[in-house]
Short mmCIF file of C-alpha atoms in Angstrom, two decimals:
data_model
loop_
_atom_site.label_atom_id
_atom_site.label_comp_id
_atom_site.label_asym_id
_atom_site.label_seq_id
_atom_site.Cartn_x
_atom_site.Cartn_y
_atom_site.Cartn_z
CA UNK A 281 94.96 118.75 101.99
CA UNK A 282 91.65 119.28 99.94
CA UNK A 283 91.61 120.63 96.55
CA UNK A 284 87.75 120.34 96.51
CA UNK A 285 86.68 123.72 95.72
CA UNK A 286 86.30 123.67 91.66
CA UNK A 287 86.12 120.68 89.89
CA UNK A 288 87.58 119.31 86.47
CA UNK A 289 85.93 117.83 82.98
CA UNK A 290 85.66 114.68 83.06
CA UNK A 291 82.03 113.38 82.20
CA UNK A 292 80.64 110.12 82.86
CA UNK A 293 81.71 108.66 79.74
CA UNK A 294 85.40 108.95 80.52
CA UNK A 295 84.86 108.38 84.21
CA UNK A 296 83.48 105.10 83.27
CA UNK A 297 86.27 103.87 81.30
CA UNK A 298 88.90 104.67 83.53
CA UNK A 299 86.79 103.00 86.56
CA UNK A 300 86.81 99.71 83.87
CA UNK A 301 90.39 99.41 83.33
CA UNK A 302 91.49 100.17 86.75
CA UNK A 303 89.26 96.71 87.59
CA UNK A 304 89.19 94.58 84.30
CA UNK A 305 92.92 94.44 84.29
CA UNK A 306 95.25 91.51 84.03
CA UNK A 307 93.24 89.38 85.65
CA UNK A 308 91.34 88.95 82.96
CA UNK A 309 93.97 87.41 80.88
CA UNK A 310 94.94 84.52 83.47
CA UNK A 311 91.95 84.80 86.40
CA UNK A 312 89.35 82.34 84.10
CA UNK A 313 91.74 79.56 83.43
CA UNK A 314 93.22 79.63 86.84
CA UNK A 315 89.68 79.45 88.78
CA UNK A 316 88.00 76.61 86.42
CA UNK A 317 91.37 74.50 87.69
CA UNK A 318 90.96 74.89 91.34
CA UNK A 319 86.99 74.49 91.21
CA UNK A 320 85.70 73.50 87.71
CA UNK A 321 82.40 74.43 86.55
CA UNK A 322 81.36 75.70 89.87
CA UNK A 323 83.98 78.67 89.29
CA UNK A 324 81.15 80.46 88.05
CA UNK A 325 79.58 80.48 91.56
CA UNK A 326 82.91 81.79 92.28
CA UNK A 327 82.65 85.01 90.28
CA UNK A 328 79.00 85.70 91.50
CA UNK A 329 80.20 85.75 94.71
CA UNK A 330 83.06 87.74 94.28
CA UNK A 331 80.66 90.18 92.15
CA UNK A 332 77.92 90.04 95.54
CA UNK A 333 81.18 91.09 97.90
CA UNK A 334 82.43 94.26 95.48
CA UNK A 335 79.16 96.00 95.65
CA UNK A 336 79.56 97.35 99.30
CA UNK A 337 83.03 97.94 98.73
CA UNK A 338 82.82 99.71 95.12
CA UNK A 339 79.20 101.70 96.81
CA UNK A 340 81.68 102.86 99.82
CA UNK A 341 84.52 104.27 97.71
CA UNK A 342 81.66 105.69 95.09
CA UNK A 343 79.63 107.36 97.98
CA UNK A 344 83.21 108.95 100.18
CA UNK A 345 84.73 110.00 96.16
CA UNK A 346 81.13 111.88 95.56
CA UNK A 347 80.80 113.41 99.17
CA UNK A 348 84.51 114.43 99.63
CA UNK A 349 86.40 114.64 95.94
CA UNK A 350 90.12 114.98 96.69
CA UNK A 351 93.21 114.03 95.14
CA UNK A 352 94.63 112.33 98.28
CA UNK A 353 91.64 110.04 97.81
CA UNK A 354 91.84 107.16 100.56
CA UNK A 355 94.26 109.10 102.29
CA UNK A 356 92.03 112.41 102.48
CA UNK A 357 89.50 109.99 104.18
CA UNK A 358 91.39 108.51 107.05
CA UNK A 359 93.29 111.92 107.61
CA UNK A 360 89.60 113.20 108.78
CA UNK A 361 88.81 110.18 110.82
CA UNK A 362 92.62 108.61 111.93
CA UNK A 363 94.58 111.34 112.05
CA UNK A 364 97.92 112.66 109.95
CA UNK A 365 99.95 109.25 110.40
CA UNK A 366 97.57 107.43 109.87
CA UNK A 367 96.85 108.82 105.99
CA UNK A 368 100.07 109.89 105.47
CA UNK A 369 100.68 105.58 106.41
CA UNK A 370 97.50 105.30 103.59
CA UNK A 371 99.13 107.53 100.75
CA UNK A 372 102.58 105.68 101.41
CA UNK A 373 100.90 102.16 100.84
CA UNK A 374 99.28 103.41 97.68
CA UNK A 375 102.37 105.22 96.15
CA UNK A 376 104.85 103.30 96.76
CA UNK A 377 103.53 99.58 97.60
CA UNK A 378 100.47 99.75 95.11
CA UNK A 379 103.33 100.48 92.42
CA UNK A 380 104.82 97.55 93.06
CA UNK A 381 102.52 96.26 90.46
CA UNK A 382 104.24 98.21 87.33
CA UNK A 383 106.79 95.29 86.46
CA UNK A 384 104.11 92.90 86.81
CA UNK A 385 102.08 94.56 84.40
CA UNK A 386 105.10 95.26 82.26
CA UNK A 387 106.29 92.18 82.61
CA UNK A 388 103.45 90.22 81.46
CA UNK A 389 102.89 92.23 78.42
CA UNK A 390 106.17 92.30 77.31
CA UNK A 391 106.00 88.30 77.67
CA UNK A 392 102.80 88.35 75.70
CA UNK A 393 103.76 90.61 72.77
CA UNK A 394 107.07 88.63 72.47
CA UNK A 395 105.28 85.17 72.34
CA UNK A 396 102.51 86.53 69.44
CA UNK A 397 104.49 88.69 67.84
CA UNK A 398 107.51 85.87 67.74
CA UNK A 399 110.22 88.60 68.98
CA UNK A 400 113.38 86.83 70.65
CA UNK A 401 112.74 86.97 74.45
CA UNK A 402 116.16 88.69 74.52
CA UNK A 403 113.94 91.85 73.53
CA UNK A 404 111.67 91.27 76.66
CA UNK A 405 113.75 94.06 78.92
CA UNK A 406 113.32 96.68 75.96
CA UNK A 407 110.18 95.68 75.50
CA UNK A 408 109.28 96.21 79.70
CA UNK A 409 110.54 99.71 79.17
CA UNK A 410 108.88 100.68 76.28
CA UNK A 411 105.70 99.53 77.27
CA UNK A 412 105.96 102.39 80.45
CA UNK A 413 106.41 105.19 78.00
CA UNK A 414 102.80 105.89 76.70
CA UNK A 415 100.88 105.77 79.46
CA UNK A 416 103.04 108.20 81.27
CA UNK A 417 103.01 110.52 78.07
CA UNK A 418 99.57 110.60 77.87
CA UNK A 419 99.11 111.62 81.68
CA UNK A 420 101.52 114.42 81.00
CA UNK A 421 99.27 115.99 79.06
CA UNK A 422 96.07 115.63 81.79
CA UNK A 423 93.44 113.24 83.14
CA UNK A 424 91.37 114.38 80.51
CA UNK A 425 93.34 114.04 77.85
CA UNK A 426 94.15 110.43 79.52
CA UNK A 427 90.04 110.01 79.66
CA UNK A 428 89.84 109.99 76.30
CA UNK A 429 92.32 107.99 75.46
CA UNK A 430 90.74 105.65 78.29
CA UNK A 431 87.64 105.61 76.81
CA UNK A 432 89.19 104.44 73.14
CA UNK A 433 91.14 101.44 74.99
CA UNK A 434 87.99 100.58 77.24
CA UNK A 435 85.72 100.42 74.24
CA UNK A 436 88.20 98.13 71.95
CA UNK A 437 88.87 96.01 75.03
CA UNK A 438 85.02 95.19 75.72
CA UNK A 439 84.55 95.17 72.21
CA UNK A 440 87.10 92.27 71.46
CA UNK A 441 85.26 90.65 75.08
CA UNK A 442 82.28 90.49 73.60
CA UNK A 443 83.77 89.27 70.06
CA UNK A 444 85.38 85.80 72.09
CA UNK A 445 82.32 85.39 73.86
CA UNK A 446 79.72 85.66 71.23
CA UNK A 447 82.05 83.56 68.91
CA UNK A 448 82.26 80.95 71.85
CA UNK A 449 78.93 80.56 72.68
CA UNK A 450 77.83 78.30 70.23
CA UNK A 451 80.87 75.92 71.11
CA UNK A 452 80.00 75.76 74.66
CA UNK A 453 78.92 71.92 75.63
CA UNK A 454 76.55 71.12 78.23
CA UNK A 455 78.90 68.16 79.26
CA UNK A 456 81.96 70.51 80.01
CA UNK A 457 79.52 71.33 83.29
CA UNK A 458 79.06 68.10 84.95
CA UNK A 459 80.38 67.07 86.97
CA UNK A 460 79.75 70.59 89.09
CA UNK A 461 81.72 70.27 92.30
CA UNK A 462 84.85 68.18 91.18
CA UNK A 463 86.79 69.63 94.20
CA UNK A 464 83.88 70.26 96.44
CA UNK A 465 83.19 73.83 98.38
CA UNK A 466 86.55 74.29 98.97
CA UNK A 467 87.61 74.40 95.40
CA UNK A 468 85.25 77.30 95.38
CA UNK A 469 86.19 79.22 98.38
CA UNK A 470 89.60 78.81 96.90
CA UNK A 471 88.37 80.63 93.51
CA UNK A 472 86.62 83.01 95.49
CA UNK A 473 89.85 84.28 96.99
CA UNK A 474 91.42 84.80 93.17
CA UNK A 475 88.72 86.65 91.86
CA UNK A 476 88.76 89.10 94.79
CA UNK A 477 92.17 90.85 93.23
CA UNK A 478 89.86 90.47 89.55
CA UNK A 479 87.52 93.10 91.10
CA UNK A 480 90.08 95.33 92.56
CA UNK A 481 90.75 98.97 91.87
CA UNK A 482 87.60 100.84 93.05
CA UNK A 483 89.99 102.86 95.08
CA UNK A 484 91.67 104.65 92.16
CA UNK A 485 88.77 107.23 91.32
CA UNK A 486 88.88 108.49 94.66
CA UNK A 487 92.30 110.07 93.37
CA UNK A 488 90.39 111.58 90.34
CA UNK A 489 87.16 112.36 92.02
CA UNK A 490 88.15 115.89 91.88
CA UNK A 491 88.60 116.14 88.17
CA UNK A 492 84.92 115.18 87.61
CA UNK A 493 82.86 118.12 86.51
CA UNK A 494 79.82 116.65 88.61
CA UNK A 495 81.44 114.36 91.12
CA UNK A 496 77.96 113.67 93.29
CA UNK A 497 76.01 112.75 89.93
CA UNK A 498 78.57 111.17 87.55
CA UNK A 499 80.78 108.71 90.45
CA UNK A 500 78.27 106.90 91.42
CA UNK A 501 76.84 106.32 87.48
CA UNK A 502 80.41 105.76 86.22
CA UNK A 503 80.42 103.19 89.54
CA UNK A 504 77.35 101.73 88.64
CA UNK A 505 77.81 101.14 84.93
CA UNK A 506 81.64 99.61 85.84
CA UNK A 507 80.33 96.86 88.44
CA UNK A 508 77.87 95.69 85.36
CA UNK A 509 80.29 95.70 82.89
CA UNK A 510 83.04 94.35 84.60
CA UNK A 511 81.01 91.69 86.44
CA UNK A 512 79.24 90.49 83.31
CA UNK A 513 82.89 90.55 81.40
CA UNK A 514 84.30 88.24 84.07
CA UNK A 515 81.16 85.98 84.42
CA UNK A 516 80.69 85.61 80.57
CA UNK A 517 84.48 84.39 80.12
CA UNK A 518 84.42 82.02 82.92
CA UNK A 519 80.83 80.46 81.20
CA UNK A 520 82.23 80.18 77.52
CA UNK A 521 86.19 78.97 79.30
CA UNK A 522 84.68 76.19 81.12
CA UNK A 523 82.10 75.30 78.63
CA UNK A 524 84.20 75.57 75.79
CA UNK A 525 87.89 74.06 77.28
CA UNK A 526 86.21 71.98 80.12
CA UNK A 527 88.56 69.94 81.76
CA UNK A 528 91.55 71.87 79.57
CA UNK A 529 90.46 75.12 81.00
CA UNK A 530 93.14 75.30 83.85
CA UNK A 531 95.45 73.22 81.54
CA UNK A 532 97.37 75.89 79.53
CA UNK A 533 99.42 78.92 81.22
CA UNK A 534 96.97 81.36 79.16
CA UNK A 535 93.26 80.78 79.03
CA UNK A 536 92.51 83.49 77.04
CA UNK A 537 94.86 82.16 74.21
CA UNK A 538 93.54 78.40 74.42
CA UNK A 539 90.12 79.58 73.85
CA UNK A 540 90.56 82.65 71.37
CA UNK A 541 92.07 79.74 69.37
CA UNK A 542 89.79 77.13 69.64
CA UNK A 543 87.03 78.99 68.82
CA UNK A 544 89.01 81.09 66.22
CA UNK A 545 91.96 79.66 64.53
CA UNK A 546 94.39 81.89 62.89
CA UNK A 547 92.63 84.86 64.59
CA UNK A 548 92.52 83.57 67.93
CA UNK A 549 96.72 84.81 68.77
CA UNK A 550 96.39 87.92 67.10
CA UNK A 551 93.12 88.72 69.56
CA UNK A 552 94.94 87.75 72.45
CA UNK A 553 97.70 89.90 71.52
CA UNK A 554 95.79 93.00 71.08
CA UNK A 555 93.76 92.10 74.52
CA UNK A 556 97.30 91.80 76.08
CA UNK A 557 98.15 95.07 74.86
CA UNK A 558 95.13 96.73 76.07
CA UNK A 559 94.81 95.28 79.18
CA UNK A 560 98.28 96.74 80.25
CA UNK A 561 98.60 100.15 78.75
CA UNK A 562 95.13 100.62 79.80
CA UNK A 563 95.41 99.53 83.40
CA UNK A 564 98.80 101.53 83.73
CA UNK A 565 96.44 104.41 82.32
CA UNK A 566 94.20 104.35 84.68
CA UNK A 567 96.05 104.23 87.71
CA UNK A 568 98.58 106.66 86.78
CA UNK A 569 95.87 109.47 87.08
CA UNK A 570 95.90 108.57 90.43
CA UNK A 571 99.30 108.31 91.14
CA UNK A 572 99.84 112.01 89.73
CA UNK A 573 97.43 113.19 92.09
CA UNK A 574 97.99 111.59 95.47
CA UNK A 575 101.98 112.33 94.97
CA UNK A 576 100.94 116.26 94.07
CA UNK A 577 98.43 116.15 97.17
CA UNK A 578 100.86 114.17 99.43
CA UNK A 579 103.57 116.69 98.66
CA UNK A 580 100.66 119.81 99.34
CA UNK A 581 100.37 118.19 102.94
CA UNK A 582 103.94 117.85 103.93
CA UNK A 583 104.11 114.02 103.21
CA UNK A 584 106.24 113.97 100.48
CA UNK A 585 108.73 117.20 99.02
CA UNK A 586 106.58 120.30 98.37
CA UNK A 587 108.31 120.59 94.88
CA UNK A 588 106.47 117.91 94.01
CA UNK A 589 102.89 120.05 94.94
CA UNK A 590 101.88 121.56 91.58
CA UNK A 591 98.89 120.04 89.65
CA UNK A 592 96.99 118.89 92.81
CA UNK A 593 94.32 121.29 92.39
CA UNK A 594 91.76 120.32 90.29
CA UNK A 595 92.26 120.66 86.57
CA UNK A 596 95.83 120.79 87.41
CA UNK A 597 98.42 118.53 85.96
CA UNK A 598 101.07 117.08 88.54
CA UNK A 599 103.57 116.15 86.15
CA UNK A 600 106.34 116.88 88.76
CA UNK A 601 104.98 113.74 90.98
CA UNK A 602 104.15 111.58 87.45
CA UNK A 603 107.98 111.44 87.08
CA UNK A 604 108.68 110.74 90.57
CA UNK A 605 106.36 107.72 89.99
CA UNK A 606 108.36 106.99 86.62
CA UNK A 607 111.15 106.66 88.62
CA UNK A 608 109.65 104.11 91.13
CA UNK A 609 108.19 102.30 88.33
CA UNK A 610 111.69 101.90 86.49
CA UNK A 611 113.62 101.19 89.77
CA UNK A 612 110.61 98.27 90.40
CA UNK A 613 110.80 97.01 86.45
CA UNK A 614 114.66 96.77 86.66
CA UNK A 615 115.11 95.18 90.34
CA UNK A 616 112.17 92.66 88.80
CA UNK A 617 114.40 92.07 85.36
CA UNK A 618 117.57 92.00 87.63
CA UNK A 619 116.17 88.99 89.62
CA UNK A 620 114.72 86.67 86.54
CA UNK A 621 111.70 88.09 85.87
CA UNK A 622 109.68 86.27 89.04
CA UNK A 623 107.00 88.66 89.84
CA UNK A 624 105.85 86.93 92.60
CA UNK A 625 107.73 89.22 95.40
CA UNK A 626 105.67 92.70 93.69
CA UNK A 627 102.55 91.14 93.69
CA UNK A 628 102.90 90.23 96.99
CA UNK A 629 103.84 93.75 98.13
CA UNK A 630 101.13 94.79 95.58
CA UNK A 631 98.41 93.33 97.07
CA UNK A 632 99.21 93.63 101.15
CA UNK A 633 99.06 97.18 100.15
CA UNK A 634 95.83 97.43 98.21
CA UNK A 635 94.28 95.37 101.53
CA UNK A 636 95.53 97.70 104.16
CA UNK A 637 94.18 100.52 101.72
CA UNK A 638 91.04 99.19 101.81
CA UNK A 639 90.85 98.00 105.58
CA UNK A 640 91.71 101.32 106.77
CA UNK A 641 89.65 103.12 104.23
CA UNK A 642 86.73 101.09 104.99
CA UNK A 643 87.23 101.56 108.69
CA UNK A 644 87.29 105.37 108.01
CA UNK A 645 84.41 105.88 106.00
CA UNK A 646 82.09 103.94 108.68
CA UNK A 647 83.66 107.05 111.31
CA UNK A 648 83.08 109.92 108.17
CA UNK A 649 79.85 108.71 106.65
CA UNK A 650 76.66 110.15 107.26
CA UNK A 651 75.07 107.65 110.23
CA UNK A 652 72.28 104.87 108.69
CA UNK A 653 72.67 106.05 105.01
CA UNK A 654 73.53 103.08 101.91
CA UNK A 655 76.97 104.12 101.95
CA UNK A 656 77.59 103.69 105.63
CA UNK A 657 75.72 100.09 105.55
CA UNK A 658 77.78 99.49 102.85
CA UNK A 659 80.87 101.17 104.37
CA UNK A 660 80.09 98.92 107.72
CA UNK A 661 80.21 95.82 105.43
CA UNK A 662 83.11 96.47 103.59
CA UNK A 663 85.33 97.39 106.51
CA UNK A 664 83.91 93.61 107.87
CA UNK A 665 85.61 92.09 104.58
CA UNK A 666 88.52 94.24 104.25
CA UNK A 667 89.88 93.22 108.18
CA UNK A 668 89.12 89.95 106.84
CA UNK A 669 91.33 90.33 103.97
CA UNK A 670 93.78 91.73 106.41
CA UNK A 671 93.82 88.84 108.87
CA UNK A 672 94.43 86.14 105.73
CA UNK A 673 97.47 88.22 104.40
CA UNK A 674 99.18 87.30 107.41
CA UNK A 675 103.01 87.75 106.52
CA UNK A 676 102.46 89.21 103.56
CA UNK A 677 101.72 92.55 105.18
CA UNK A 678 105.43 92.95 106.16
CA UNK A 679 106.31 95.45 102.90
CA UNK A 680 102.98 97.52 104.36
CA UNK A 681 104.09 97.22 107.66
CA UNK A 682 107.85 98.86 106.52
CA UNK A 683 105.69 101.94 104.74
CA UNK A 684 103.77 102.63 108.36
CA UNK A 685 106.84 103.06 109.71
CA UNK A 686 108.39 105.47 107.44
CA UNK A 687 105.20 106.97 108.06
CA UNK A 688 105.78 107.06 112.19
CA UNK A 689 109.08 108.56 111.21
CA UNK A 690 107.99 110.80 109.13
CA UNK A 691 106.15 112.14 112.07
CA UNK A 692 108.06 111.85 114.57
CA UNK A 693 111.24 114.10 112.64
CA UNK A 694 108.25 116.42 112.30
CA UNK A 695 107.30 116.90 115.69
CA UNK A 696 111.20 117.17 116.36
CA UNK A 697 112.26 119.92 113.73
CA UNK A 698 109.01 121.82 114.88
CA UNK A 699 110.61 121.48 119.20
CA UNK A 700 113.49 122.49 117.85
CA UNK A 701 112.27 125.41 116.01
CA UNK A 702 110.22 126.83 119.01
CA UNK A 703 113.26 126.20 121.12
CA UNK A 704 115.34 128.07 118.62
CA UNK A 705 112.56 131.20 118.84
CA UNK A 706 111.60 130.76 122.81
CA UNK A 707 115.71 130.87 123.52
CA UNK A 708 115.79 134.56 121.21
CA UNK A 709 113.25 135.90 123.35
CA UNK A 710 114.54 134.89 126.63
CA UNK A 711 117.99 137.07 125.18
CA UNK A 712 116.06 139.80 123.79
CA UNK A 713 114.14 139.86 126.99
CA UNK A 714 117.19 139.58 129.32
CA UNK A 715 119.32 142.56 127.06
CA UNK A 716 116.13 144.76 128.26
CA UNK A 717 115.67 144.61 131.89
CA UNK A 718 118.05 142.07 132.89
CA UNK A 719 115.86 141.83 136.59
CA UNK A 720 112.98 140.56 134.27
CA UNK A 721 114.81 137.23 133.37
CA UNK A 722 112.97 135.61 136.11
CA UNK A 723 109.59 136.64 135.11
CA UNK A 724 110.18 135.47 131.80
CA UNK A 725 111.23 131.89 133.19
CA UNK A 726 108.51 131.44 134.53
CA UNK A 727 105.35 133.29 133.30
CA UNK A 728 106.25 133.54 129.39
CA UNK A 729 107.64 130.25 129.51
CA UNK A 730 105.22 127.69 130.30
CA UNK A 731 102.63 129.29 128.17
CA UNK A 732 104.92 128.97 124.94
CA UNK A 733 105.59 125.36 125.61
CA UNK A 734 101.88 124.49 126.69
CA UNK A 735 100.84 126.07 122.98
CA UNK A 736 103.72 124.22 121.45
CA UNK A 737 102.94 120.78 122.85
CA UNK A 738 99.08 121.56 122.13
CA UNK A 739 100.18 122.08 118.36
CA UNK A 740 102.36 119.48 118.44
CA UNK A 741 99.74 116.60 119.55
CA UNK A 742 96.94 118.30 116.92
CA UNK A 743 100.05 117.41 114.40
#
């Protein structure tokens, strides 16, 4: 359903923050360390690369958020070119596989705060819990509200960025480079493939394109000014880690930590800490706008229960589906504290979702968009990398798979309840037909008849 016809507040300034956390997320805390060990100095060609490939793809979502602003965001787009099962498949990946991710997120931070604060790890459950709390306050009270608050976490985040690299810099040693290619091409395509799920999250202001009070003029700036920021965040870390840490870049479980301290003792934990805590409540911030809004507009279309409709529209707050996705997130956080703490399994199921989002997104905007424009070039390459994406996930798609076929279902009691409905009403005027002129039964049977059921099965294949 489309919500398109006013639009919200938010301004480029708030659209841009949200579009940063929603990409510089956790990755940042673990990504640098991890890529320098599988390919060394030459990770840096790694995130260059990575930063090449997310143009199309952040361009496509940027151009289909400023041409069709809807709440159901990827979903709205492959309902117009797939068809209802199809994007009702789409807004099933995103809110309930994408979400998948809240433990992890929770997770780590709670693990962070509890190793710089020096809190017991026995506190780590109340601490997973706790952490869920503001982020989903803050939505209650609006994207715009949340914008704000965006915008405050954004700035301190790239403002403590900049503070590790600028204090790195003159630490870095030309030495730490050479030599280049320690684990050859490989190592690289390897780092390549870690730094994709750095530079994900474009997808999430397609949910809030809506709520933008220009969306044609400020998506594609707040677009724009993320790639930059976020590229240049991710490049600058991986210089200063690798020259700084060389060989120890990929030795210690967190990068971030082993250079924040040797490049600032004493301040270097405390940094980290407050990065952690960022990092986390902002990324939850972020995506939470969009998780109000697709549940609200899945609920408007019939996907979901229509109680759960309110706040779709734009300007509207859908605090009904924000605690339907506080529920999913605390079932996820206590099934992931229930088995150990291994978040392996929900980023898994995380991330086969996010790549069928963006294959069949992709795939739909090449059908939507506007023939031999940028956005459909860009559309045409990005639906070429997301099937790629889709191909190496292999058996990882199973959870996504699972979510298509609730979606199936979903259609298929549809098209059921709506036979048996028009049964129900063709059957009371067959009586009412046959208590009138009891000789006209036959007439009924077979003129009346076959024109019902031809509209009926002509509905029921546009459904």
């Amino acid at each position: 359903m489309t919500h398109s016809g006013t639009h919200g507040g938010l301004g480029v300034v708030q659209g841009t923050a949200l579009y940063i956390a929603s990409v510089l997320g956790t990755g940042l805390l673990v990504l640098p360390g991890l890529a320098a060990d599988v390919a060394g100095p030459a990770s840096i060609v790694s995130v260059l690369a990575v930063i090449v490939l997310a143009v199309p793809l952040a361009g496509t979502f940027a151009a289909l958020a400023a041409r069709y602003p809807d709440p159901g965001g990827v979903a709205s787009y492959v309902r117009r070119a797939l068809g209802r099962t199809a994007a009702r498949a789409t807004g099933y990946w995103f809110y309930f596989g994408v979400a998948a991710g809240f433990p992890v997120l929770a997770v780590l931070g709670a693990e962070y705060l509890s190793a710089i604060l020096h809190i017991d790890r026995v506190a780590v459950p109340i601490l997973v819990f706790a952490i869920l709390i503001p982020p989903f306050a803050v939505n209650m009270l609006g994207v715009r509200v949340a914008g704000w608050v965006q915008f405050v976490l954004t700035g301190l985040l790239v403002g403590i960025v900049v503070f590790v690299v600028a204090t790195a810099f003159p630490a870095v040693e030309g030495s730490s480079f050479t030599p280049f290619l320690p684990h050859g091409w490989s190592g690289v395509g390897t780092a390549i493939s870690l730094f994709v799920w750095a530079f994900a999250g474009w997808e999430v202001g397609t949910h809030i394109s809506g709520e933008f009070r220009d969306p044609r003029r400020s998506i594609p700036i707040a677009t724009a000014i993320a790639l930059v920021v976020t590229g240049l965040a991710y490049l600058l870390l991986q210089v200063v880690t690798v020259g700084v840490l060389g060989e120890d870049a990929g030795a210690g479980a967190v990068p971030l930590l082993s250079l924040a301290e040797a490049v600032a003792p004493g301040f270097g934990p405390t940094a980290v800490g407050a990065v952690a805590a960022i990092v986390v409540l902002g990324v939850m911030n972020a995506y939470l706008a969009a998780f109000g809004k697709l549940g609200a507009s899945l609920a408007s279309s019939g996907d979901l229960p229509r109680v759960l409709a309110p706040g779709a529209e734009s300007g509207g707050v859908p605090r009904r589906a924000l605690m339907l996705t506080f529920v999913i997130a605390m079932v996820y956080c206590t099934i992931a504290l229930a088995t150990g703490g291994d978040l392996q399994t929900f980023i898994l199921i995380h991330t086969s979702n996010m790549v069928s989002i963006y294959a069949a997104g992709m795939i739909a905007a090449t059908l939507i968009l506007p023939r031999f424009t940028a956005g459909w070039f860009m559309a045409v390459v990005a639906a070429v990398l997301s099937v790629g994406l889709l191909l190496l996930a292999g058996a990882n798609l199973l959870p996504a798979a699972a979510l298509a076929l609730a979606a199936i279902l979903v259609t298929v009691g549809k098209r059921l309840r709506r036979s048996s409905r028009q049964a129900v009403a063709l059957g009371g005027e067959t009586v009412a037909a046959e208590a009138a002129d009891p000789g006209s039964i036959v007439e009924v049977k077979t003129t009346a008849v076959p024109a019902e059921r031809s509209s009926a099965l002509e509905s029921s294949a546009q459904g």
